[in-house]
Short mmCIF file of C-alpha atoms and ligand atoms in Angstrom, two decimals:
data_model
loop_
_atom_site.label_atom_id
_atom_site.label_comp_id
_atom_site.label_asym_id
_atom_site.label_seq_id
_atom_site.Cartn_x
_atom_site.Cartn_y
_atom_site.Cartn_z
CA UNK C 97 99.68 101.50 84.28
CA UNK C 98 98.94 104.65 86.77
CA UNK C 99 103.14 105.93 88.07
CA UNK C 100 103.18 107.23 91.73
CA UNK C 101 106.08 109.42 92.42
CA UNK C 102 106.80 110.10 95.74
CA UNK C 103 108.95 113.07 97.26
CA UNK C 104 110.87 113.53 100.30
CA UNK C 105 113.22 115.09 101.98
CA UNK C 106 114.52 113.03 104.97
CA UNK C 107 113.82 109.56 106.50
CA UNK C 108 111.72 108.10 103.85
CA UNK C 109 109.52 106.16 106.35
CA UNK C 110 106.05 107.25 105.16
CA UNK C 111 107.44 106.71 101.30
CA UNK C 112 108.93 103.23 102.00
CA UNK C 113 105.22 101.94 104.10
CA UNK C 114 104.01 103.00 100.83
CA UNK C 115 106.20 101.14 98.74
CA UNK C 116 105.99 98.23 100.81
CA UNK C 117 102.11 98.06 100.81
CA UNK C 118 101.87 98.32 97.03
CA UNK C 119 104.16 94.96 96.58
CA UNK C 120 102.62 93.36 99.62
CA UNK C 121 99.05 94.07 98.34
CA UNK C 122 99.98 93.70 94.69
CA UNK C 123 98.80 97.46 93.65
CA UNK C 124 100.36 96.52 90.04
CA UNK C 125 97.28 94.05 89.33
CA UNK C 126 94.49 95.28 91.61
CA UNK C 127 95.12 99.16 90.77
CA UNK C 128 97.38 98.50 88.09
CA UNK C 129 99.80 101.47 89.83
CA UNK C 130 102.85 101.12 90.84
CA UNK C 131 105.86 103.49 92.56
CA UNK C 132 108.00 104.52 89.69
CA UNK C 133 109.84 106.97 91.14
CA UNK C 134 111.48 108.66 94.44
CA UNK C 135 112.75 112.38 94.32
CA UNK C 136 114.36 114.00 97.18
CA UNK C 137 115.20 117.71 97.48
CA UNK C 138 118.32 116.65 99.00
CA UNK C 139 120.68 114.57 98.36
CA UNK C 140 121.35 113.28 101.40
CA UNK C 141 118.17 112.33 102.37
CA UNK C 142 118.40 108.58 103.94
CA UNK C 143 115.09 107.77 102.30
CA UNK C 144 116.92 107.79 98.90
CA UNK C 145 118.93 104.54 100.14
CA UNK C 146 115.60 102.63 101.31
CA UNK C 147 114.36 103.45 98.03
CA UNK C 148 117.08 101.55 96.43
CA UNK C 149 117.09 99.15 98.18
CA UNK C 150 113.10 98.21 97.09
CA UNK C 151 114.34 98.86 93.61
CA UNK C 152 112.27 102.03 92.84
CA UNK C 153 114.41 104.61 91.29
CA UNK C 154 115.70 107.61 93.15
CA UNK C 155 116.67 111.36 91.68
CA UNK C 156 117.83 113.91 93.87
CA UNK C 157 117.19 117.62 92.60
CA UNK C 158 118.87 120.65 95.10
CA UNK C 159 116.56 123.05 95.61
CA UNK C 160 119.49 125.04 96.22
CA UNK C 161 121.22 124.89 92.44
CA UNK C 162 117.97 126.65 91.55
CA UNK C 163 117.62 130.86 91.58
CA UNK C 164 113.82 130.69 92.69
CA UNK C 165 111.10 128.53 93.82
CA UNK C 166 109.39 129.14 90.95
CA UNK C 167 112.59 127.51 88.50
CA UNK C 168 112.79 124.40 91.08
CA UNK C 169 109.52 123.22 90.88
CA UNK C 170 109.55 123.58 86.86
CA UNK C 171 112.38 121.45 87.14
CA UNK C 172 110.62 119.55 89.76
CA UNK C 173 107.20 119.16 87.73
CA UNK C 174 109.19 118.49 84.79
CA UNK C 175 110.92 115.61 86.41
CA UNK C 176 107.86 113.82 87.82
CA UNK C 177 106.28 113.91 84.34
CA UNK C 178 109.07 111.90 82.79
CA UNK C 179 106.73 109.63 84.60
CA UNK C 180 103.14 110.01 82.92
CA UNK C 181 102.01 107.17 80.93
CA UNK C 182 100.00 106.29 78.21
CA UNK C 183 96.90 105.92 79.87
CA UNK C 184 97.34 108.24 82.91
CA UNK C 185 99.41 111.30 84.52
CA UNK C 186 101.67 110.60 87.36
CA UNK C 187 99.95 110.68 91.21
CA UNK C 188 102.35 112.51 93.30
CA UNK C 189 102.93 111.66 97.13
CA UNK C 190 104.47 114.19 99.45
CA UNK C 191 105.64 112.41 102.21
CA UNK C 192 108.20 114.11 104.50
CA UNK C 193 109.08 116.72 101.53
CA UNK C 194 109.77 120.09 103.37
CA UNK C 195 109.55 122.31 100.58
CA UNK C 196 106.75 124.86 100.14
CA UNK C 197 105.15 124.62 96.61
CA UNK C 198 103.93 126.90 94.33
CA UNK C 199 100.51 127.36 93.37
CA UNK C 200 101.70 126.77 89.71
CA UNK C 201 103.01 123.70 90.75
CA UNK C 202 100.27 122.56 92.93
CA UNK C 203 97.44 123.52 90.21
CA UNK C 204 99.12 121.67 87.67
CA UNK C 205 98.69 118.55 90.13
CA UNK C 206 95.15 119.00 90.86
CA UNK C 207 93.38 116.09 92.50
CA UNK C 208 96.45 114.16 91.98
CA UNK C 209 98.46 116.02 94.57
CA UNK C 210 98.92 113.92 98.08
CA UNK C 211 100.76 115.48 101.12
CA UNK C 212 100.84 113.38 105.17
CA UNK C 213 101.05 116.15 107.65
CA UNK C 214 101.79 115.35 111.45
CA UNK C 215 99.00 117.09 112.84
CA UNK C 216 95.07 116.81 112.70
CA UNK C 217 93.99 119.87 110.58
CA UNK C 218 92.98 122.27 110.89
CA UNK C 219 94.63 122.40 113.75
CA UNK C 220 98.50 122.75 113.57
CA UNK C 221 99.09 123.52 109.96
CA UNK C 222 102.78 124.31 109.77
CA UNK C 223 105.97 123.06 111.53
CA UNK C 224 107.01 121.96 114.81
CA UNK C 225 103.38 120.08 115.46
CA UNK C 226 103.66 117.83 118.27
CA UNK C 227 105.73 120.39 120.83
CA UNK C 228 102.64 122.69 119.81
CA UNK C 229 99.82 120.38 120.18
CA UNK C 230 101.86 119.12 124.26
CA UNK C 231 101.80 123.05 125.15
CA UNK C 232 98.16 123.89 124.05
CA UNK C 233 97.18 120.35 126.15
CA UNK C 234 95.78 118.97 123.86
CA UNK C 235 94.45 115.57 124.95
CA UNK C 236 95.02 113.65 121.68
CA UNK C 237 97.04 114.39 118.50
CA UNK C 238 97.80 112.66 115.13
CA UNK C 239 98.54 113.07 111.38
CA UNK C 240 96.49 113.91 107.91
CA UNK C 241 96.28 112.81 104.98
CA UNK C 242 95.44 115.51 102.38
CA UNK C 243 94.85 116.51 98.92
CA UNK C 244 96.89 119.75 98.57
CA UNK C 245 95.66 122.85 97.71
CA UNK C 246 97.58 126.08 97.19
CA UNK C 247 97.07 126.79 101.14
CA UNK C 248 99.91 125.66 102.85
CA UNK C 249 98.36 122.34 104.74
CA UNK C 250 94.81 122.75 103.44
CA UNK C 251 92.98 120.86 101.24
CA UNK C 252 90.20 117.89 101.05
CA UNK C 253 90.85 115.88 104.12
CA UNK C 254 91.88 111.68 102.90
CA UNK C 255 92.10 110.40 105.95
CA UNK C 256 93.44 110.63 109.92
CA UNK C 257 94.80 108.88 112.77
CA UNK C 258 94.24 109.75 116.24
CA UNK C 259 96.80 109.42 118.97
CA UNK C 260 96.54 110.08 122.84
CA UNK C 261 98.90 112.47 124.10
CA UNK C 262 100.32 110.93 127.44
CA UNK C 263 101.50 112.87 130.49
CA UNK C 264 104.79 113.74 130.36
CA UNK C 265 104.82 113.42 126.35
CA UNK C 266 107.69 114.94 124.87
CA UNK C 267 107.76 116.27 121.10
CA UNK C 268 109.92 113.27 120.34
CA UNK C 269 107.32 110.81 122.02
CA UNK C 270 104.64 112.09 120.56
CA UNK C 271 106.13 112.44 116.96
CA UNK C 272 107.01 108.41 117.23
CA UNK C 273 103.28 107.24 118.07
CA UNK C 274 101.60 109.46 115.59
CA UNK C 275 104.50 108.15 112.59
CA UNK C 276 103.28 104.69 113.42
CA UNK C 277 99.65 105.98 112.54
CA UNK C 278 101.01 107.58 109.78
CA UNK C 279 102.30 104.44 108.34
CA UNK C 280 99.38 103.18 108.04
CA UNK C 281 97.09 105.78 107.33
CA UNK C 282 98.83 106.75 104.27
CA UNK C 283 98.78 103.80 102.11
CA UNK C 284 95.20 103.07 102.68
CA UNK C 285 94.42 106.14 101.68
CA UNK C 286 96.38 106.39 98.67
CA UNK C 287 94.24 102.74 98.14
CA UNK C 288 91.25 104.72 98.30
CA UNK C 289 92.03 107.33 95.75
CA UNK C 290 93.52 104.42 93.10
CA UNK C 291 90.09 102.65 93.81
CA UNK C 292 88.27 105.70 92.70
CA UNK C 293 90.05 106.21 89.86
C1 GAR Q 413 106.31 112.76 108.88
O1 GAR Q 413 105.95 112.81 110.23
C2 GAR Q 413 105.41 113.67 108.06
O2 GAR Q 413 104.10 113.69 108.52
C3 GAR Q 413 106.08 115.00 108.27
O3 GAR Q 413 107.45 114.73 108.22
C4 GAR Q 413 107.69 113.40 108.66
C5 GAR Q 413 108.47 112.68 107.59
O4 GAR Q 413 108.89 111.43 108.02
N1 GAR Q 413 105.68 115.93 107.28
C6 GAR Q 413 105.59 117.24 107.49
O5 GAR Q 413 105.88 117.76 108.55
C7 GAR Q 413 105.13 118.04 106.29
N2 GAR Q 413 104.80 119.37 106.67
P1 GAR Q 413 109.37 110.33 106.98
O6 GAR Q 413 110.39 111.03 106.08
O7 GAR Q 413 110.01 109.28 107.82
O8 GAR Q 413 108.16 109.88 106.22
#
């Protein structure tokens, strides 16, 4: 059995599509992978609960208790390996985790490393996506699936989704279309790397 563990920091939406795809489309026999674990940075995060409720189990680590980034994502690495199996090392989902990682981290993950950002990279790598792509005019927007790389939202492009951006489009707006996109986008392609594994 392959263990996906998925981090977040907030709503949990991408991480529970994800967790609802694998028991809808039975990822246990056809992949044999299944979601072992959900970690949130915070503990507050209302993702946590929706985890729960699916009956995947949920840590919270503070980045905060830690002195540097460096000692939380040792902690945090250390945590998702709990997780490794016999036959394979844990695949690791970002999905709505706001935390910067280091490349020690993100090498150790190599090719097993997933992150959704709500933008179509290149373009708009960083925060506040949607109220940037509305004031460059940008006719359509959308989201990324990507294998991460040390870069901060770089790396081998999964999959995307394309979204109009409609006159008058606030950030909000926008940000609502492109998460339904997201919702799917991200389990298929997660599909896609278990099928090539
Ligand atoms: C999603 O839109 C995701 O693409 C974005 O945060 C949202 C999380 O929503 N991620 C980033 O901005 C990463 N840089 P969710 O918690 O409901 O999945």
């Amino acid at each position: 059995m392959k263990n996906i563990v998925i981090l977040i920091s907030g709503s949990g939406s991408n991480m529970l599509a994800i967790v609802q795809a694998a028991k809808r489309e039975n990822w246990a026999a056809k992949y044999q992978a299944r979601v072992a674990a959900v970690i949130s940075n915070k503990a507050d995060a209302k993702g946590l609960a929706l985890a729960e409720r699916e009956g995947i189990a949920t840590e919270a680590l503070d980045h905060k208790a830690f002195a540097s980034r460096e000692a939380f994502d040792a902690a945090l690495a250390q945590r998702i390996d709990r997780h490794a199996t016999a036959e394979a090392p844990p695949l690791v989902l970002l999905a709505g985790f706001m935390r910067i990682l280091t490349s020690d981290f993100v090498n150790h993950y190599a090719g097993r490393l997933v992150n959704i950002h709500p933008s179509l990279l290149p373009a708009f790598a960083g925060l506040n996506t949607h109220q940037r792509a509305i004031d460059a005019g940008c006719k359509v927007a959308g989201a990324t699936v990507h294998l991460v790389t040390p870069e901060l939202d770089h790396g081998p492009i999964l999959a995307q989704a394309v979204v109009p951006v409609l006159q008058g489009d606030t950030a909000d707006a926008l940000a609502a279309r492109v998460l339904t996109q997201e919702h799917l986008i991200y389990p298929q392609a997660v599909v896609k790397l278990l099928q090539n594994q």
